[in-house]
PDB file of C-alpha atoms in Angstrom:
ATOM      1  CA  UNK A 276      81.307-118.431   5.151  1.00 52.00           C
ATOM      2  CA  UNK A 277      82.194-117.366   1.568  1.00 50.00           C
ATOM      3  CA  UNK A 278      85.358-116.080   0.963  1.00 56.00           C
ATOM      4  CA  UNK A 279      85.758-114.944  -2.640  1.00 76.00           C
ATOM      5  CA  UNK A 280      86.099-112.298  -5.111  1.00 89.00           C
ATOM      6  CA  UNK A 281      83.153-112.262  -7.032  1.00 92.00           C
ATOM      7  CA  UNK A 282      80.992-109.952  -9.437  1.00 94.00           C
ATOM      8  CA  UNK A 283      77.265-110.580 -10.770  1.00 95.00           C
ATOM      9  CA  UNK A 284      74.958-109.276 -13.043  1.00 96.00           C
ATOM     10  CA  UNK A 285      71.742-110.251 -11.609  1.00 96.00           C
ATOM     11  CA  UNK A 286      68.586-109.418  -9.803  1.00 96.00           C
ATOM     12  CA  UNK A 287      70.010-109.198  -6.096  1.00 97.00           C
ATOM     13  CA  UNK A 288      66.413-110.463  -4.666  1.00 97.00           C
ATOM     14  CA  UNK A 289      67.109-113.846  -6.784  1.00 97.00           C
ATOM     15  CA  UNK A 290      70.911-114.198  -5.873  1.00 97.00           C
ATOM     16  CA  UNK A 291      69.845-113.349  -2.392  1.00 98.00           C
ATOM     17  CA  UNK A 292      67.220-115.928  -1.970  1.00 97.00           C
ATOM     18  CA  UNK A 293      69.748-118.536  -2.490  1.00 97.00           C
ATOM     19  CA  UNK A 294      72.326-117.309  -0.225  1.00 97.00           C
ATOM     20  CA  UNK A 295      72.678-119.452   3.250  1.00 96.00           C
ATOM     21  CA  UNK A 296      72.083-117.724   6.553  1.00 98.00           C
ATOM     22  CA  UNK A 297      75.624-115.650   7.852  1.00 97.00           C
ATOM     23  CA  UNK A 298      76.937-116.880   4.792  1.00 95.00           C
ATOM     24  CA  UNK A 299      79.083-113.291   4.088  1.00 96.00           C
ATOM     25  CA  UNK A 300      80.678-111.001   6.785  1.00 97.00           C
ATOM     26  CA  UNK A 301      79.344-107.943   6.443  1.00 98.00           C
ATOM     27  CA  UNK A 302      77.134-105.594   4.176  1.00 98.00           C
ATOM     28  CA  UNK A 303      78.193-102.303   2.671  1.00 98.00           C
ATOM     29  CA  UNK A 304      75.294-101.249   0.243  1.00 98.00           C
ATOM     30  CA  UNK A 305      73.870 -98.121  -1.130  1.00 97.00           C
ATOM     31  CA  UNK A 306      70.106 -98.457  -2.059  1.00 95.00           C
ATOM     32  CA  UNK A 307      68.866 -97.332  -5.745  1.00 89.00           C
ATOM     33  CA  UNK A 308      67.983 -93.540  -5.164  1.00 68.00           C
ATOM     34  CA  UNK A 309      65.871 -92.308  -8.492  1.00 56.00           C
ATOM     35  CA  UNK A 310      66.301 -91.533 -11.565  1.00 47.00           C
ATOM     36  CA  UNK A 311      70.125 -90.028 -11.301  1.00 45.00           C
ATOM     37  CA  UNK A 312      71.160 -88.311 -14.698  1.00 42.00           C
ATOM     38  CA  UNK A 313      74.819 -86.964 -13.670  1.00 44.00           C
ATOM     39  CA  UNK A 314      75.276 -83.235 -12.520  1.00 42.00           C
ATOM     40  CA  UNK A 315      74.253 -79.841 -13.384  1.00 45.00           C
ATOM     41  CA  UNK A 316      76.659 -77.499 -14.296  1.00 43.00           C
ATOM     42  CA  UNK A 317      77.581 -76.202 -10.927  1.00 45.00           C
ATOM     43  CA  UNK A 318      78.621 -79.736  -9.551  1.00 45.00           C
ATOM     44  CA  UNK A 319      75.286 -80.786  -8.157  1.00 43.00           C
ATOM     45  CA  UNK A 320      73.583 -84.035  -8.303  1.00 44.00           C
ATOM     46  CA  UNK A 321      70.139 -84.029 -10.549  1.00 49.00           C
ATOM     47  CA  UNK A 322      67.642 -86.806  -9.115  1.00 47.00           C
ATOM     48  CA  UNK A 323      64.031 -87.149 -10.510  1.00 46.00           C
ATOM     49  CA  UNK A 324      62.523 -86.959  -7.199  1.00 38.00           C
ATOM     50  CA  UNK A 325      59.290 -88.779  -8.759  1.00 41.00           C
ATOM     51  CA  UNK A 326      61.290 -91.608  -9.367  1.00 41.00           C
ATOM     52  CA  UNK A 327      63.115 -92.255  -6.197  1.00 40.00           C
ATOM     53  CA  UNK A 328      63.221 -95.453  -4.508  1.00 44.00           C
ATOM     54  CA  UNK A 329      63.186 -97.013  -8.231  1.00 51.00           C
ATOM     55  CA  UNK A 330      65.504-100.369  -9.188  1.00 50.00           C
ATOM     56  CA  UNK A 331      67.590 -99.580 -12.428  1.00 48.00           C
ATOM     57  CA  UNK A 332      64.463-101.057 -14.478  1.00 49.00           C
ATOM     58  CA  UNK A 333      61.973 -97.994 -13.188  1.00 48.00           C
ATOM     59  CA  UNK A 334      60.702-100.857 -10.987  1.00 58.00           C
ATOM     60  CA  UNK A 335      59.858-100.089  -7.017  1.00 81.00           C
ATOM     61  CA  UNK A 336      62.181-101.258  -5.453  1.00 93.00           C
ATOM     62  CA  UNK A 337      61.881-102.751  -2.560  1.00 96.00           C
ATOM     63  CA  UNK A 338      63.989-101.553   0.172  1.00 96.00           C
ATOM     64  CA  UNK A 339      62.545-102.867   3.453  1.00 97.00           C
ATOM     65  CA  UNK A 340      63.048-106.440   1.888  1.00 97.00           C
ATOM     66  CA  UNK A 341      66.749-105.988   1.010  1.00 98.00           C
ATOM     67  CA  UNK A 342      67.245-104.937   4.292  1.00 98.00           C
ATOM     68  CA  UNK A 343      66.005-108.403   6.215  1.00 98.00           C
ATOM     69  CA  UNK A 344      67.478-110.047   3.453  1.00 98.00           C
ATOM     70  CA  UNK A 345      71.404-108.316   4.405  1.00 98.00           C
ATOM     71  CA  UNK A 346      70.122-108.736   8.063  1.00 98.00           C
ATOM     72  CA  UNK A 347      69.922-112.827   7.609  1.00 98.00           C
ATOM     73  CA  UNK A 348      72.917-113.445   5.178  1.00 98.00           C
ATOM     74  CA  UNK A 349      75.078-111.185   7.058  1.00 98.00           C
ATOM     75  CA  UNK A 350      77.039-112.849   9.810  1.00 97.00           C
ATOM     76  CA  UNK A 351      78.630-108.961  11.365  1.00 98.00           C
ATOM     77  CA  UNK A 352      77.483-105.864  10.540  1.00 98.00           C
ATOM     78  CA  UNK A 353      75.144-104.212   7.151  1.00 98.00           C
ATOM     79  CA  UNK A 354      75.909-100.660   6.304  1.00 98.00           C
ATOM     80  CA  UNK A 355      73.423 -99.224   3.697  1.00 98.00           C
ATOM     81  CA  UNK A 356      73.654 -95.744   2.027  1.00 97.00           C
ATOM     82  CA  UNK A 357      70.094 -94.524   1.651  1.00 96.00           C
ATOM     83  CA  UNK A 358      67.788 -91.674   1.196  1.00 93.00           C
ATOM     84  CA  UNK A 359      66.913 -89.812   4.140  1.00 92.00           C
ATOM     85  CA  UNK A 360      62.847 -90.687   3.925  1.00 92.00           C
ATOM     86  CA  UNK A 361      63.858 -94.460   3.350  1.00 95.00           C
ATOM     87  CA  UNK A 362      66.529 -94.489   6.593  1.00 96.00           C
ATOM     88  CA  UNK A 363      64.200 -94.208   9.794  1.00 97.00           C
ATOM     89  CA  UNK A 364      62.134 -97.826   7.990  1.00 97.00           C
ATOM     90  CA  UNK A 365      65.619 -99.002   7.712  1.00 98.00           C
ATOM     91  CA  UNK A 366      66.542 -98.692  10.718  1.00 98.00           C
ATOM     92  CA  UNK A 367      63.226 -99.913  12.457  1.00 98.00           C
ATOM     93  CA  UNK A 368      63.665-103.167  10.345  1.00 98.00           C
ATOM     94  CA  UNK A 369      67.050-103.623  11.404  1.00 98.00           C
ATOM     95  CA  UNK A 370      66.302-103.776  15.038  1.00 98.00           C
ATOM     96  CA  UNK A 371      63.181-106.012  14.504  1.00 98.00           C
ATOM     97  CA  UNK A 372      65.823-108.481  12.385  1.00 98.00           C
ATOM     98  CA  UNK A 373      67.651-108.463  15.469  1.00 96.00           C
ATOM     99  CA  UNK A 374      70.982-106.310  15.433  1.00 97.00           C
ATOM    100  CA  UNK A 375      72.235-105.437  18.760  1.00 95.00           C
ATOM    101  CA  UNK A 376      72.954-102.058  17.861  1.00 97.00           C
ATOM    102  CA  UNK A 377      71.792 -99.569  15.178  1.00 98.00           C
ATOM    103  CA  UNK A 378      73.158 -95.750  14.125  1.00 98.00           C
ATOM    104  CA  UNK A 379      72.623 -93.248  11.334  1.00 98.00           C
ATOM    105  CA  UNK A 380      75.125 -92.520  10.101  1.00 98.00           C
ATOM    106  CA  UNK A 381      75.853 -89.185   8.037  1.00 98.00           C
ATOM    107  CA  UNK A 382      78.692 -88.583   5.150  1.00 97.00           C
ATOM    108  CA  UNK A 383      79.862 -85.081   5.292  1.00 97.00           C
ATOM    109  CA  UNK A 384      81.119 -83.863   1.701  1.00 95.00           C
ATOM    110  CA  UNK A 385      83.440 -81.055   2.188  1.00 93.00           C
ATOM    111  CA  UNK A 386      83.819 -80.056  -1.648  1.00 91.00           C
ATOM    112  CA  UNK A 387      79.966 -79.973  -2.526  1.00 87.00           C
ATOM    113  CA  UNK A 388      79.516 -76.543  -4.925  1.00 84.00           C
ATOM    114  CA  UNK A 389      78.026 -73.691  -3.081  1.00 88.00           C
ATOM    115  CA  UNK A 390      75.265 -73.160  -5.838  1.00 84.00           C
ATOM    116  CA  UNK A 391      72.320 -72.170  -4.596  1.00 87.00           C
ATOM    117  CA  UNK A 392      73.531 -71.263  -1.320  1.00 91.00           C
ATOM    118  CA  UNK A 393      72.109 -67.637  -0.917  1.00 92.00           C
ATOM    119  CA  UNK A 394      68.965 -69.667  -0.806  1.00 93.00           C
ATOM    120  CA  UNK A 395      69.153 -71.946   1.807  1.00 94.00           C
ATOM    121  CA  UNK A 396      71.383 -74.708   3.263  1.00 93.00           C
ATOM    122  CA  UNK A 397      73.718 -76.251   0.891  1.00 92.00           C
ATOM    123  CA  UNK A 398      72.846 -80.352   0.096  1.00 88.00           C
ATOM    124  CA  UNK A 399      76.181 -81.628   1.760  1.00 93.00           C
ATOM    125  CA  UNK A 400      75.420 -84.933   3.628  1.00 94.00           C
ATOM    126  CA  UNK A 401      74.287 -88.060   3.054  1.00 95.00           C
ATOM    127  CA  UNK A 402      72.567 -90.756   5.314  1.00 97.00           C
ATOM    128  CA  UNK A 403      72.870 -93.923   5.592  1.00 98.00           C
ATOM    129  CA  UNK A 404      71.689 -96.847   7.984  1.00 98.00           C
ATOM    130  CA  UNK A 405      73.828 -99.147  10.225  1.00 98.00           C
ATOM    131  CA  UNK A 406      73.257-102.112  12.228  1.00 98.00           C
ATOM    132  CA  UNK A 407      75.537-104.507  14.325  1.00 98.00           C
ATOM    133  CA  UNK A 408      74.915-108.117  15.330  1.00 98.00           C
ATOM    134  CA  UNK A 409      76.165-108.937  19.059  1.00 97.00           C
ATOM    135  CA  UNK A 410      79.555-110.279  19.107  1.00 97.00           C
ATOM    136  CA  UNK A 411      80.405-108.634  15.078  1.00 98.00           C
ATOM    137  CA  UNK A 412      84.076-107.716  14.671  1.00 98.00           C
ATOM    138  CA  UNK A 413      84.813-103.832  15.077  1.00 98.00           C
ATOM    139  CA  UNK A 414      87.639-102.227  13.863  1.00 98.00           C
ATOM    140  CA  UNK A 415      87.628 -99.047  15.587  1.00 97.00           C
ATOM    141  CA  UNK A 416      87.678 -97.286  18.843  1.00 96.00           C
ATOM    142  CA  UNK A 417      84.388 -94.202  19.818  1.00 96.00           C
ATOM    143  CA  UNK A 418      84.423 -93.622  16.260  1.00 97.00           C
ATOM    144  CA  UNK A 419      81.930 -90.941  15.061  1.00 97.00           C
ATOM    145  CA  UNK A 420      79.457 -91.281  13.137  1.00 97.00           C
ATOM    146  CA  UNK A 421      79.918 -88.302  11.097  1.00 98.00           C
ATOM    147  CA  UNK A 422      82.062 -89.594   8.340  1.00 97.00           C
ATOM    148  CA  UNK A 423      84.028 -86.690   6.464  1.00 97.00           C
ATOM    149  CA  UNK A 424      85.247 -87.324   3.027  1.00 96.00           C
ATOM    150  CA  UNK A 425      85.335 -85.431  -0.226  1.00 95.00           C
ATOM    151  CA  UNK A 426      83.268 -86.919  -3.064  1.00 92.00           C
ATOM    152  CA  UNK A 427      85.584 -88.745  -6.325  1.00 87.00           C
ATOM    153  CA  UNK A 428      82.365 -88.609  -9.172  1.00 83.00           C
ATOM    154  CA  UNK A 429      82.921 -90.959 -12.121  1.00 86.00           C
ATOM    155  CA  UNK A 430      81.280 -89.475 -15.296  1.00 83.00           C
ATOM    156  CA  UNK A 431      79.582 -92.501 -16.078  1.00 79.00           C
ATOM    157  CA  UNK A 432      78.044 -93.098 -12.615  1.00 84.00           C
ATOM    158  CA  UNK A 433      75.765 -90.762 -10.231  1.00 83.00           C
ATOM    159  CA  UNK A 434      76.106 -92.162  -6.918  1.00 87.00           C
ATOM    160  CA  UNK A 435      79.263 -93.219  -6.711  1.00 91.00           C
ATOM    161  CA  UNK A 436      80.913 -93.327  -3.105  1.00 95.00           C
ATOM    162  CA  UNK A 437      84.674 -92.845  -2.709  1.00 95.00           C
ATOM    163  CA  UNK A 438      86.863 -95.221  -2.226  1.00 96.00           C
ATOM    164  CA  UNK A 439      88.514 -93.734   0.549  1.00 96.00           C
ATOM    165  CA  UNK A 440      85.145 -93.751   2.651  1.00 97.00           C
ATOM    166  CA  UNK A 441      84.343 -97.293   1.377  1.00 98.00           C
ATOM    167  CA  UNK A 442      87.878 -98.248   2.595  1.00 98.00           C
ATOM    168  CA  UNK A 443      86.939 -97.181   6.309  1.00 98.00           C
ATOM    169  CA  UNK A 444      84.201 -98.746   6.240  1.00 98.00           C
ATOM    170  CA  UNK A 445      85.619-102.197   5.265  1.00 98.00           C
ATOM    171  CA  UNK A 446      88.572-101.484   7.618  1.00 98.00           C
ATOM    172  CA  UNK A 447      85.885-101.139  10.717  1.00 98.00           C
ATOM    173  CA  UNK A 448      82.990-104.021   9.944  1.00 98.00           C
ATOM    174  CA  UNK A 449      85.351-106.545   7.809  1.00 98.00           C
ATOM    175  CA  UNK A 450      88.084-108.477   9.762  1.00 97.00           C
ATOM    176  CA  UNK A 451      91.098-110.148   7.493  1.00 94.00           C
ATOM    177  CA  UNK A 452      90.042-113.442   5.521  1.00 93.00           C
ATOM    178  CA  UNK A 453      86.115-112.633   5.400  1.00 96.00           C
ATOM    179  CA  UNK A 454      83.872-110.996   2.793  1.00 97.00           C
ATOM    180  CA  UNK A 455      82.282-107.831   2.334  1.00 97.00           C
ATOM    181  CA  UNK A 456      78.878-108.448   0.060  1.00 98.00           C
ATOM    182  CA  UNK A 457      77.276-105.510  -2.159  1.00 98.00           C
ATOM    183  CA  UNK A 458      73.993-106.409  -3.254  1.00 98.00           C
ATOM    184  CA  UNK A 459      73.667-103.112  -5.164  1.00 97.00           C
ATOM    185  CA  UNK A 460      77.273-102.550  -6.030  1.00 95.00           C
ATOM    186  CA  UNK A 461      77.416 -99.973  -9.036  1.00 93.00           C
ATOM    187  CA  UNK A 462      80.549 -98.688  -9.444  1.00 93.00           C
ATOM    188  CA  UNK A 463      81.783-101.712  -7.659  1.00 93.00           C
ATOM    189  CA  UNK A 464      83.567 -98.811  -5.271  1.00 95.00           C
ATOM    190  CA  UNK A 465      83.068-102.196  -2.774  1.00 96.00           C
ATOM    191  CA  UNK A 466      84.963-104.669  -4.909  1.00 95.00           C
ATOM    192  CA  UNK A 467      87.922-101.922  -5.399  1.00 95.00           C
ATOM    193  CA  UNK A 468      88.036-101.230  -1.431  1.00 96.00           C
ATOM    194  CA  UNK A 469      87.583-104.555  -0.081  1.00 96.00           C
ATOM    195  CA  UNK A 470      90.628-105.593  -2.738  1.00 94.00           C
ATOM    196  CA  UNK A 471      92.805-102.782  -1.913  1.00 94.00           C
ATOM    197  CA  UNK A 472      92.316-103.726   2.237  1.00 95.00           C
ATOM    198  CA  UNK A 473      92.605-107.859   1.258  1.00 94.00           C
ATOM    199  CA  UNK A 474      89.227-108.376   1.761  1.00 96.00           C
ATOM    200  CA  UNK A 475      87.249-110.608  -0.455  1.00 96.00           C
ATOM    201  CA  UNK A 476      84.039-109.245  -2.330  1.00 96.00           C
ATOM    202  CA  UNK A 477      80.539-110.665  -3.611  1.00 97.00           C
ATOM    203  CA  UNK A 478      79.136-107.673  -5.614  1.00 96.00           C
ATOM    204  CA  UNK A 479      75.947-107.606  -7.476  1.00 97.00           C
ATOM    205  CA  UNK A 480      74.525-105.353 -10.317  1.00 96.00           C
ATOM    206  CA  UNK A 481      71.670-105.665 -12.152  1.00 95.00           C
ATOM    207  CA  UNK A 482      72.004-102.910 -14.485  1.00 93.00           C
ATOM    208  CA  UNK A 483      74.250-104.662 -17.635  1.00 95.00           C
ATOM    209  CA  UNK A 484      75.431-100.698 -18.958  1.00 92.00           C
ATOM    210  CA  UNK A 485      76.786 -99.968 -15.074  1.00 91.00           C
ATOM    211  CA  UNK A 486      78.459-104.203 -14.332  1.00 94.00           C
ATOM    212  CA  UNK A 487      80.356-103.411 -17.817  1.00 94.00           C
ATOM    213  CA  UNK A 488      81.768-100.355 -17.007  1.00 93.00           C
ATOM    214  CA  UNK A 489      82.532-101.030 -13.393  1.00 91.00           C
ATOM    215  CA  UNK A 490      84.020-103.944 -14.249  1.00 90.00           C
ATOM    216  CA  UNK A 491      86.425-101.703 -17.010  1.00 90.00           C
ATOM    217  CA  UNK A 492      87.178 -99.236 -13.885  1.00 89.00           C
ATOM    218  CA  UNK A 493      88.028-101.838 -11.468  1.00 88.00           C
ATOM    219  CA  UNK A 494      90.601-103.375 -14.247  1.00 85.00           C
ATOM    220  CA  UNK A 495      91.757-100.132 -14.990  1.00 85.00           C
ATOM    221  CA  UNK A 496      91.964 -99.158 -11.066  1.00 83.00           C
ATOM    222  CA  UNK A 497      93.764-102.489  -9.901  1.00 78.00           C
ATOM    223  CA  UNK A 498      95.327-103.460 -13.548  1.00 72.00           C
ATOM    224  CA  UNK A 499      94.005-106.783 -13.168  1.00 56.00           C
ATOM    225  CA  UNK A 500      91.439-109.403 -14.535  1.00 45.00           C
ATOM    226  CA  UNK A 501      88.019-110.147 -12.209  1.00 48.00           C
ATOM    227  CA  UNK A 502      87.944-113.695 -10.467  1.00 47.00           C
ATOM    228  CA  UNK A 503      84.911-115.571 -11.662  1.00 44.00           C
TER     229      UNK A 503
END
Protein backbone atom coordinates (compact mmCIF):
# COMPACT_ATOMS: atom_id res chain seq x y z
CA UNK A 1 0.00 0.00 0.00
CA UNK A 2 1.32 3.56 -0.56
CA UNK A 3 1.29 5.77 2.11
CA UNK A 4 2.47 9.24 1.09
CA UNK A 5 1.78 12.75 0.42
CA UNK A 6 2.20 13.26 -3.03
CA UNK A 7 1.22 15.73 -5.99
CA UNK A 8 1.67 15.17 -9.93
CA UNK A 9 1.40 16.89 -12.95
CA UNK A 10 0.70 14.24 -15.36
CA UNK A 11 -1.64 12.40 -17.61
CA UNK A 12 -3.57 10.24 -14.89
CA UNK A 13 -4.11 7.29 -17.65
CA UNK A 14 -0.07 7.07 -17.75
CA UNK A 15 0.52 7.39 -13.88
CA UNK A 16 -2.32 4.98 -13.56
CA UNK A 17 -1.04 2.31 -15.78
CA UNK A 18 1.88 1.94 -13.59
CA UNK A 19 0.18 1.81 -10.37
CA UNK A 20 0.05 -1.92 -8.68
CA UNK A 21 -3.30 -3.53 -8.01
CA UNK A 22 -4.94 -2.14 -4.28
CA UNK A 23 -1.97 -0.19 -4.21
CA UNK A 24 -4.01 3.14 -2.56
CA UNK A 25 -7.02 3.01 -0.10
CA UNK A 26 -9.57 4.66 -1.52
CA UNK A 27 -10.67 7.03 -4.47
CA UNK A 28 -12.25 10.43 -4.12
CA UNK A 29 -12.36 11.94 -7.75
CA UNK A 30 -14.42 14.36 -9.64
CA UNK A 31 -14.43 13.66 -13.47
CA UNK A 32 -13.55 16.67 -16.04
CA UNK A 33 -17.11 18.21 -16.71
CA UNK A 34 -16.70 20.74 -19.95
CA UNK A 35 -15.52 23.61 -20.73
CA UNK A 36 -16.07 25.52 -17.12
CA UNK A 37 -15.35 29.38 -17.49
CA UNK A 38 -16.23 30.57 -13.74
CA UNK A 39 -19.77 32.08 -12.95
CA UNK A 40 -22.23 34.41 -14.28
CA UNK A 41 -23.10 37.24 -12.45
CA UNK A 42 -25.82 35.81 -10.34
CA UNK A 43 -23.52 33.02 -8.79
CA UNK A 44 -24.16 30.31 -11.33
CA UNK A 45 -21.82 27.95 -12.90
CA UNK A 46 -21.31 28.53 -16.93
CA UNK A 47 -20.40 25.03 -18.65
CA UNK A 48 -20.12 24.72 -22.51
CA UNK A 49 -22.43 21.90 -22.65
CA UNK A 50 -20.78 20.96 -26.20
CA UNK A 51 -17.75 20.36 -24.53
CA UNK A 52 -18.60 18.20 -21.62
CA UNK A 53 -16.94 15.09 -20.82
CA UNK A 54 -13.63 16.90 -22.24
CA UNK A 55 -9.91 16.35 -20.40
CA UNK A 56 -8.30 19.87 -19.71
CA UNK A 57 -6.64 19.53 -23.36
CA UNK A 58 -10.34 19.60 -25.23
CA UNK A 59 -9.53 15.87 -25.51
CA UNK A 60 -12.53 13.13 -24.80
CA UNK A 61 -11.97 12.01 -22.04
CA UNK A 62 -12.44 8.89 -21.19
CA UNK A 63 -14.47 8.24 -18.22
CA UNK A 64 -15.55 4.58 -18.29
CA UNK A 65 -11.70 3.77 -18.35
CA UNK A 66 -10.79 5.86 -15.27
CA UNK A 67 -13.35 4.21 -13.58
CA UNK A 68 -11.90 0.34 -13.94
CA UNK A 69 -8.73 1.87 -13.59
CA UNK A 70 -9.82 3.43 -9.63
CA UNK A 71 -11.78 0.07 -9.42
CA UNK A 72 -8.28 -2.08 -9.70
CA UNK A 73 -5.80 0.29 -7.84
CA UNK A 74 -8.21 0.93 -5.17
CA UNK A 75 -7.98 -1.48 -2.28
CA UNK A 76 -11.63 0.18 -0.29
CA UNK A 77 -13.91 2.27 -1.72
CA UNK A 78 -13.85 5.02 -5.21
CA UNK A 79 -16.07 8.00 -4.89
CA UNK A 80 -16.31 10.00 -8.20
CA UNK A 81 -18.13 13.37 -8.69
CA UNK A 82 -19.66 13.25 -12.15
CA UNK A 83 -22.18 14.55 -14.51
CA UNK A 84 -25.50 13.21 -14.23
CA UNK A 85 -25.54 11.56 -18.06
CA UNK A 86 -21.97 10.06 -17.27
CA UNK A 87 -23.18 8.49 -13.57
CA UNK A 88 -25.68 5.55 -14.51
CA UNK A 89 -22.21 4.09 -17.04
CA UNK A 90 -20.37 4.70 -13.90
CA UNK A 91 -22.09 2.95 -11.91
CA UNK A 92 -22.78 -0.11 -14.29
CA UNK A 93 -18.90 -0.34 -14.63
CA UNK A 94 -18.40 -0.33 -11.09
CA UNK A 95 -20.45 -3.35 -10.40
CA UNK A 96 -19.02 -5.26 -13.45
CA UNK A 97 -15.30 -4.33 -11.76
CA UNK A 98 -16.64 -6.02 -8.90
CA UNK A 99 -17.64 -3.67 -5.87
CA UNK A 100 -19.93 -5.21 -3.47
CA UNK A 101 -21.99 -2.31 -3.21
CA UNK A 102 -22.75 0.78 -5.35
CA UNK A 103 -24.95 4.26 -4.55
CA UNK A 104 -25.52 7.64 -6.15
CA UNK A 105 -24.90 9.78 -4.32
CA UNK A 106 -26.28 13.52 -4.50
CA UNK A 107 -24.56 16.91 -2.98
CA UNK A 108 -27.20 19.25 -1.91
CA UNK A 109 -25.92 23.03 -2.13
CA UNK A 110 -27.96 25.07 0.15
CA UNK A 111 -26.55 28.62 -0.98
CA UNK A 112 -26.95 28.10 -4.87
CA UNK A 113 -28.47 31.77 -6.27
CA UNK A 114 -32.10 31.63 -7.00
CA UNK A 115 -31.58 33.12 -10.61
CA UNK A 116 -33.69 31.86 -12.88
CA UNK A 117 -35.98 30.35 -10.53
CA UNK A 118 -39.43 31.76 -11.76
CA UNK A 119 -38.52 29.48 -14.59
CA UNK A 120 -38.10 26.25 -13.38
CA UNK A 121 -36.21 24.24 -10.71
CA UNK A 122 -33.16 25.81 -9.43
CA UNK A 123 -29.61 23.69 -10.46
CA UNK A 124 -28.80 22.75 -6.72
CA UNK A 125 -27.34 19.17 -6.65
CA UNK A 126 -24.75 17.38 -7.86
CA UNK A 127 -24.20 13.56 -8.54
CA UNK A 128 -21.74 11.57 -8.09
CA UNK A 129 -20.97 7.69 -8.22
CA UNK A 130 -19.91 5.34 -5.35
CA UNK A 131 -18.76 1.92 -5.06
CA UNK A 132 -17.51 -0.34 -2.11
CA UNK A 133 -15.30 -3.42 -2.24
CA UNK A 134 -16.45 -6.27 0.35
CA UNK A 135 -14.68 -6.04 3.53
CA UNK A 136 -13.58 -1.81 2.75
CA UNK A 137 -13.32 0.20 5.98
CA UNK A 138 -16.51 2.44 6.74
CA UNK A 139 -16.53 5.18 8.86
CA UNK A 140 -20.05 5.79 9.45
CA UNK A 141 -23.26 4.44 10.70
CA UNK A 142 -26.98 4.52 7.97
CA UNK A 143 -25.46 7.50 6.64
CA UNK A 144 -27.48 9.20 3.83
CA UNK A 145 -26.66 9.64 0.81
CA UNK A 146 -27.83 13.06 0.41
CA UNK A 147 -24.80 15.01 1.37
CA UNK A 148 -25.68 18.75 2.42
CA UNK A 149 -23.00 21.30 2.26
CA UNK A 150 -22.70 24.85 1.07
CA UNK A 151 -20.36 25.42 -1.89
CA UNK A 152 -16.59 27.48 -0.96
CA UNK A 153 -15.80 28.65 -5.02
CA UNK A 154 -12.16 29.61 -5.58
CA UNK A 155 -11.94 32.32 -8.33
CA UNK A 156 -9.43 30.57 -10.14
CA UNK A 157 -11.20 27.16 -10.24
CA UNK A 158 -14.88 26.07 -11.48
CA UNK A 159 -15.52 22.89 -9.88
CA UNK A 160 -14.12 23.11 -6.87
CA UNK A 161 -15.69 20.90 -3.97
CA UNK A 162 -15.50 22.08 -0.35
CA UNK A 163 -13.39 21.00 1.90
CA UNK A 164 -15.78 20.35 4.46
CA UNK A 165 -17.65 17.72 2.14
CA UNK A 166 -14.26 16.31 0.98
CA UNK A 167 -13.42 15.96 4.73
CA UNK A 168 -16.54 13.55 5.25
CA UNK A 169 -15.82 11.80 2.72
CA UNK A 170 -12.20 10.92 3.73
CA UNK A 171 -13.46 10.54 7.34
CA UNK A 172 -16.03 7.60 6.02
CA UNK A 173 -13.89 5.55 3.11
CA UNK A 174 -10.18 6.37 4.53
CA UNK A 175 -9.13 4.64 7.83
CA UNK A 176 -5.89 6.28 9.79
CA UNK A 177 -2.37 5.45 8.13
CA UNK A 178 -3.78 4.78 4.43
CA UNK A 179 -4.13 6.97 1.34
CA UNK A 180 -6.75 8.69 -0.37
CA UNK A 181 -5.71 8.93 -4.37
CA UNK A 182 -7.18 11.81 -6.75
CA UNK A 183 -6.55 11.05 -10.18
CA UNK A 184 -8.21 14.32 -11.27
CA UNK A 185 -7.42 16.43 -8.27
CA UNK A 186 -7.79 20.23 -9.33
CA UNK A 187 -7.93 22.29 -6.61
CA UNK A 188 -6.23 19.56 -4.74
CA UNK A 189 -9.51 20.08 -2.23
CA UNK A 190 -8.28 16.06 -1.68
CA UNK A 191 -4.71 16.77 -0.70
CA UNK A 192 -6.02 19.70 1.80
CA UNK A 193 -8.75 17.21 3.40
CA UNK A 194 -6.92 14.10 3.56
CA UNK A 195 -3.97 16.41 5.39
CA UNK A 196 -6.23 18.15 7.66
CA UNK A 197 -7.88 14.37 8.80
CA UNK A 198 -3.95 12.73 8.77
CA UNK A 199 -4.53 10.98 5.85
CA UNK A 200 -1.92 10.67 3.22
CA UNK A 201 -2.65 11.85 -0.49
CA UNK A 202 -1.54 10.85 -4.18
CA UNK A 203 -3.13 13.67 -6.30
CA UNK A 204 -2.83 14.08 -9.95
CA UNK A 205 -3.36 17.07 -12.39
CA UNK A 206 -2.70 17.34 -15.72
CA UNK A 207 -3.55 20.81 -16.35
CA UNK A 208 0.09 22.81 -15.44
CA UNK A 209 -2.12 26.52 -14.92
CA UNK A 210 -4.57 24.50 -12.21
CA UNK A 211 -1.22 21.97 -10.30
CA UNK A 212 0.48 25.62 -9.88
CA UNK A 213 -2.13 27.28 -8.33
CA UNK A 214 -3.43 24.44 -6.23
CA UNK A 215 -0.30 23.82 -5.13
CA UNK A 216 -0.06 27.95 -3.99
CA UNK A 217 -3.62 27.34 -2.16
CA UNK A 218 -2.69 24.27 -0.40
CA UNK A 219 0.63 26.23 0.95
CA UNK A 220 -1.32 29.07 1.68
CA UNK A 221 -4.24 26.81 3.34
CA UNK A 222 -1.82 24.54 5.51
CA UNK A 223 1.31 27.15 5.59
CA UNK A 224 3.50 24.48 4.57
CA UNK A 225 5.82 23.13 1.73
CA UNK A 226 4.40 19.88 -0.54
CA UNK A 227 6.27 16.46 0.12
CA UNK A 228 7.80 15.28 -3.10
Amino acid sequence: MIVLEKTVCADCFEEMAAMPDNSVYCTITDFPYGDCSGYNEGGLRKINRDAADKDADGSEFDYIRATKELCRISKGSVFIFCGQIQASDILRTMRECGMNMTRIVVWEKPNVSPMNGQYGFLSTIEVAVFGRKSGAYWGGHCEHCVLVHKTEPLDWHPTAKPIPLLKKLVALMCPEGETVFDCCAGSFGTAVAAHEMGRGYYCIEKNPEFYEKALDYYKERLGQQLLF
